[in-house]
């Protein structure tokens, strides 16, 4: 089992920055992929950024050049640095992890609100 706890959300003005954190605990040695997803009101949950065990990353087109995903293996934490935030980035952001056995886990989410 893996537990994921997100933090760092809040209210920010357009153009501002936030840094989200996702702390993993439990069977963390089994994790090989972690990602951030978001769900805006009335919309489907969407993938924002992914990082794998080799530190390879991928981003949604809508956040490329503005968001950066990174991983601190010593602290078992994944970060999402969000710069140049836009009102359309407003959503609940969720951390997700997949183990080598194919089991996946979700965090409880952290809310990000970007005011115009």
PDB file of C-alpha atoms in Angstrom:
ATOM      1  CA  UNK A   1       0.000   0.000   0.000  1.00  0.00           C
ATOM      2  CA  UNK A   2       1.061   3.559  -0.723  1.00  0.00           C
ATOM      3  CA  UNK A   3      -0.292   6.699   0.897  1.00  0.00           C
ATOM      4  CA  UNK A   4      -0.060  10.058  -0.853  1.00  0.00           C
ATOM      5  CA  UNK A   5      -0.576  13.421   0.837  1.00  0.00           C
ATOM      6  CA  UNK A   6      -0.631  16.621  -1.204  1.00  0.00           C
ATOM      7  CA  UNK A   7      -0.004  20.114   0.094  1.00  0.00           C
ATOM      8  CA  UNK A   8       0.798  23.578  -1.184  1.00  0.00           C
ATOM      9  CA  UNK A   9      -2.445  24.605  -2.811  1.00  0.00           C
ATOM     10  CA  UNK A  10      -4.042  27.980  -2.250  1.00  0.00           C
ATOM     11  CA  UNK A  11      -5.203  31.222  -3.788  1.00  0.00           C
ATOM     12  CA  UNK A  12      -2.877  33.136  -6.090  1.00  0.00           C
ATOM     13  CA  UNK A  13      -3.237  35.939  -8.588  1.00  0.00           C
ATOM     14  CA  UNK A  14      -2.763  35.326 -12.294  1.00  0.00           C
ATOM     15  CA  UNK A  15       0.920  35.375 -13.165  1.00  0.00           C
ATOM     16  CA  UNK A  16       1.905  34.097  -9.754  1.00  0.00           C
ATOM     17  CA  UNK A  17       3.494  30.837  -8.662  1.00  0.00           C
ATOM     18  CA  UNK A  18       2.741  27.918  -6.377  1.00  0.00           C
ATOM     19  CA  UNK A  19       4.663  24.798  -5.473  1.00  0.00           C
ATOM     20  CA  UNK A  20       2.703  21.642  -4.772  1.00  0.00           C
ATOM     21  CA  UNK A  21       4.158  18.750  -2.808  1.00  0.00           C
ATOM     22  CA  UNK A  22       3.129  15.106  -2.680  1.00  0.00           C
ATOM     23  CA  UNK A  23       4.593  13.078   0.159  1.00  0.00           C
ATOM     24  CA  UNK A  24       4.539   9.318  -0.309  1.00  0.00           C
ATOM     25  CA  UNK A  25       4.647   6.743   2.462  1.00  0.00           C
ATOM     26  CA  UNK A  26       4.181   2.999   2.761  1.00  0.00           C
ATOM     27  CA  UNK A  27       5.544   0.682   0.062  1.00  0.00           C
ATOM     28  CA  UNK A  28       7.380   3.500  -1.682  1.00  0.00           C
ATOM     29  CA  UNK A  29      10.119   1.263  -3.051  1.00  0.00           C
ATOM     30  CA  UNK A  30       7.517  -0.220  -5.395  1.00  0.00           C
ATOM     31  CA  UNK A  31       6.640   3.112  -7.012  1.00  0.00           C
ATOM     32  CA  UNK A  32       7.954   3.590 -10.538  1.00  0.00           C
ATOM     33  CA  UNK A  33       5.751   6.395 -11.906  1.00  0.00           C
ATOM     34  CA  UNK A  34       4.219   9.428 -10.252  1.00  0.00           C
ATOM     35  CA  UNK A  35       2.138  12.177 -11.751  1.00  0.00           C
ATOM     36  CA  UNK A  36      -0.040  15.182 -11.086  1.00  0.00           C
ATOM     37  CA  UNK A  37      -3.584  15.414 -12.366  1.00  0.00           C
ATOM     38  CA  UNK A  38      -6.172  18.136 -12.000  1.00  0.00           C
ATOM     39  CA  UNK A  39      -9.905  18.451 -12.126  1.00  0.00           C
ATOM     40  CA  UNK A  40     -11.593  21.775 -12.726  1.00  0.00           C
ATOM     41  CA  UNK A  41     -15.249  22.322 -11.773  1.00  0.00           C
ATOM     42  CA  UNK A  42     -17.523  20.581 -14.246  1.00  0.00           C
ATOM     43  CA  UNK A  43     -14.639  19.034 -16.155  1.00  0.00           C
ATOM     44  CA  UNK A  44     -12.978  15.637 -16.338  1.00  0.00           C
ATOM     45  CA  UNK A  45      -9.788  14.917 -14.476  1.00  0.00           C
ATOM     46  CA  UNK A  46      -6.777  15.481 -16.713  1.00  0.00           C
ATOM     47  CA  UNK A  47      -3.112  14.553 -16.620  1.00  0.00           C
ATOM     48  CA  UNK A  48      -0.796  17.496 -15.959  1.00  0.00           C
ATOM     49  CA  UNK A  49       2.705  16.043 -15.610  1.00  0.00           C
ATOM     50  CA  UNK A  50       4.439  12.701 -15.113  1.00  0.00           C
ATOM     51  CA  UNK A  51       7.830  11.637 -13.781  1.00  0.00           C
ATOM     52  CA  UNK A  52       9.209   8.113 -13.908  1.00  0.00           C
ATOM     53  CA  UNK A  53      11.887   6.298 -11.939  1.00  0.00           C
ATOM     54  CA  UNK A  54      14.548   7.476 -14.407  1.00  0.00           C
ATOM     55  CA  UNK A  55      13.435  11.086 -13.859  1.00  0.00           C
ATOM     56  CA  UNK A  56      11.954  11.250 -17.323  1.00  0.00           C
ATOM     57  CA  UNK A  57       9.128  13.770 -17.518  1.00  0.00           C
ATOM     58  CA  UNK A  58       6.115  14.533 -19.664  1.00  0.00           C
ATOM     59  CA  UNK A  59       3.714  17.461 -19.607  1.00  0.00           C
ATOM     60  CA  UNK A  60       0.319  18.377 -20.919  1.00  0.00           C
ATOM     61  CA  UNK A  61       0.571  20.917 -23.729  1.00  0.00           C
ATOM     62  CA  UNK A  62      -1.379  23.414 -21.667  1.00  0.00           C
ATOM     63  CA  UNK A  63       1.328  23.584 -18.976  1.00  0.00           C
ATOM     64  CA  UNK A  64       4.549  23.080 -20.956  1.00  0.00           C
ATOM     65  CA  UNK A  65       7.065  25.810 -20.210  1.00  0.00           C
ATOM     66  CA  UNK A  66       5.180  26.898 -17.081  1.00  0.00           C
ATOM     67  CA  UNK A  67       5.062  23.823 -14.820  1.00  0.00           C
ATOM     68  CA  UNK A  68       7.934  21.616 -13.702  1.00  0.00           C
ATOM     69  CA  UNK A  69       7.601  18.222 -12.036  1.00  0.00           C
ATOM     70  CA  UNK A  70      10.474  16.951  -9.923  1.00  0.00           C
ATOM     71  CA  UNK A  71      11.162  14.196  -7.422  1.00  0.00           C
ATOM     72  CA  UNK A  72      13.194  14.053  -4.221  1.00  0.00           C
ATOM     73  CA  UNK A  73      13.755  10.349  -3.663  1.00  0.00           C
ATOM     74  CA  UNK A  74      15.417  10.887  -0.277  1.00  0.00           C
ATOM     75  CA  UNK A  75      12.302  12.666   0.990  1.00  0.00           C
ATOM     76  CA  UNK A  76       9.890  10.437  -0.973  1.00  0.00           C
ATOM     77  CA  UNK A  77       8.271  13.571  -2.328  1.00  0.00           C
ATOM     78  CA  UNK A  78       7.184  14.776  -5.753  1.00  0.00           C
ATOM     79  CA  UNK A  79       6.827  18.466  -6.476  1.00  0.00           C
ATOM     80  CA  UNK A  80       4.957  20.499  -9.044  1.00  0.00           C
ATOM     81  CA  UNK A  81       6.354  23.980  -9.511  1.00  0.00           C
ATOM     82  CA  UNK A  82       3.709  26.090 -11.198  1.00  0.00           C
ATOM     83  CA  UNK A  83       4.716  29.444 -12.663  1.00  0.00           C
ATOM     84  CA  UNK A  84       2.844  32.011 -14.736  1.00  0.00           C
ATOM     85  CA  UNK A  85      -0.432  30.695 -13.412  1.00  0.00           C
ATOM     86  CA  UNK A  86      -3.620  31.419 -15.330  1.00  0.00           C
ATOM     87  CA  UNK A  87      -7.242  31.423 -14.181  1.00  0.00           C
ATOM     88  CA  UNK A  88      -7.774  28.285 -16.267  1.00  0.00           C
ATOM     89  CA  UNK A  89      -5.282  26.472 -14.025  1.00  0.00           C
ATOM     90  CA  UNK A  90      -7.862  26.653 -11.244  1.00  0.00           C
ATOM     91  CA  UNK A  91      -8.626  23.081 -10.172  1.00  0.00           C
ATOM     92  CA  UNK A  92      -8.144  20.463  -7.522  1.00  0.00           C
ATOM     93  CA  UNK A  93      -4.721  18.929  -8.087  1.00  0.00           C
ATOM     94  CA  UNK A  94      -4.217  15.245  -7.330  1.00  0.00           C
ATOM     95  CA  UNK A  95      -1.071  13.210  -6.914  1.00  0.00           C
ATOM     96  CA  UNK A  96      -1.017   9.701  -8.414  1.00  0.00           C
ATOM     97  CA  UNK A  97       1.442   6.857  -8.166  1.00  0.00           C
ATOM     98  CA  UNK A  98       1.768   3.485  -9.825  1.00  0.00           C
ATOM     99  CA  UNK A  99       3.731   0.553  -8.468  1.00  0.00           C
ATOM    100  CA  UNK A 100       5.772  -1.982 -10.387  1.00  0.00           C
ATOM    101  CA  UNK A 101       2.908  -4.431  -9.818  1.00  0.00           C
ATOM    102  CA  UNK A 102       0.467  -2.158 -11.597  1.00  0.00           C
ATOM    103  CA  UNK A 103      -1.386  -0.944  -8.510  1.00  0.00           C
ATOM    104  CA  UNK A 104      -2.236   2.738  -8.538  1.00  0.00           C
ATOM    105  CA  UNK A 105      -2.917   5.196  -5.742  1.00  0.00           C
ATOM    106  CA  UNK A 106      -4.422   8.673  -5.445  1.00  0.00           C
ATOM    107  CA  UNK A 107      -3.972  11.451  -2.945  1.00  0.00           C
ATOM    108  CA  UNK A 108      -6.870  13.423  -1.510  1.00  0.00           C
ATOM    109  CA  UNK A 109      -6.178  16.511  -3.619  1.00  0.00           C
ATOM    110  CA  UNK A 110      -5.201  20.098  -2.972  1.00  0.00           C
ATOM    111  CA  UNK A 111      -7.151  23.055  -4.305  1.00  0.00           C
ATOM    112  CA  UNK A 112      -5.542  25.723  -6.467  1.00  0.00           C
ATOM    113  CA  UNK A 113      -7.439  28.905  -7.262  1.00  0.00           C
ATOM    114  CA  UNK A 114      -6.026  31.480  -9.649  1.00  0.00           C
ATOM    115  CA  UNK A 115      -7.753  34.848  -9.636  1.00  0.00           C
ATOM    116  CA  UNK A 116      -7.752  37.138 -12.648  1.00  0.00           C
TER     117      UNK A 116
END
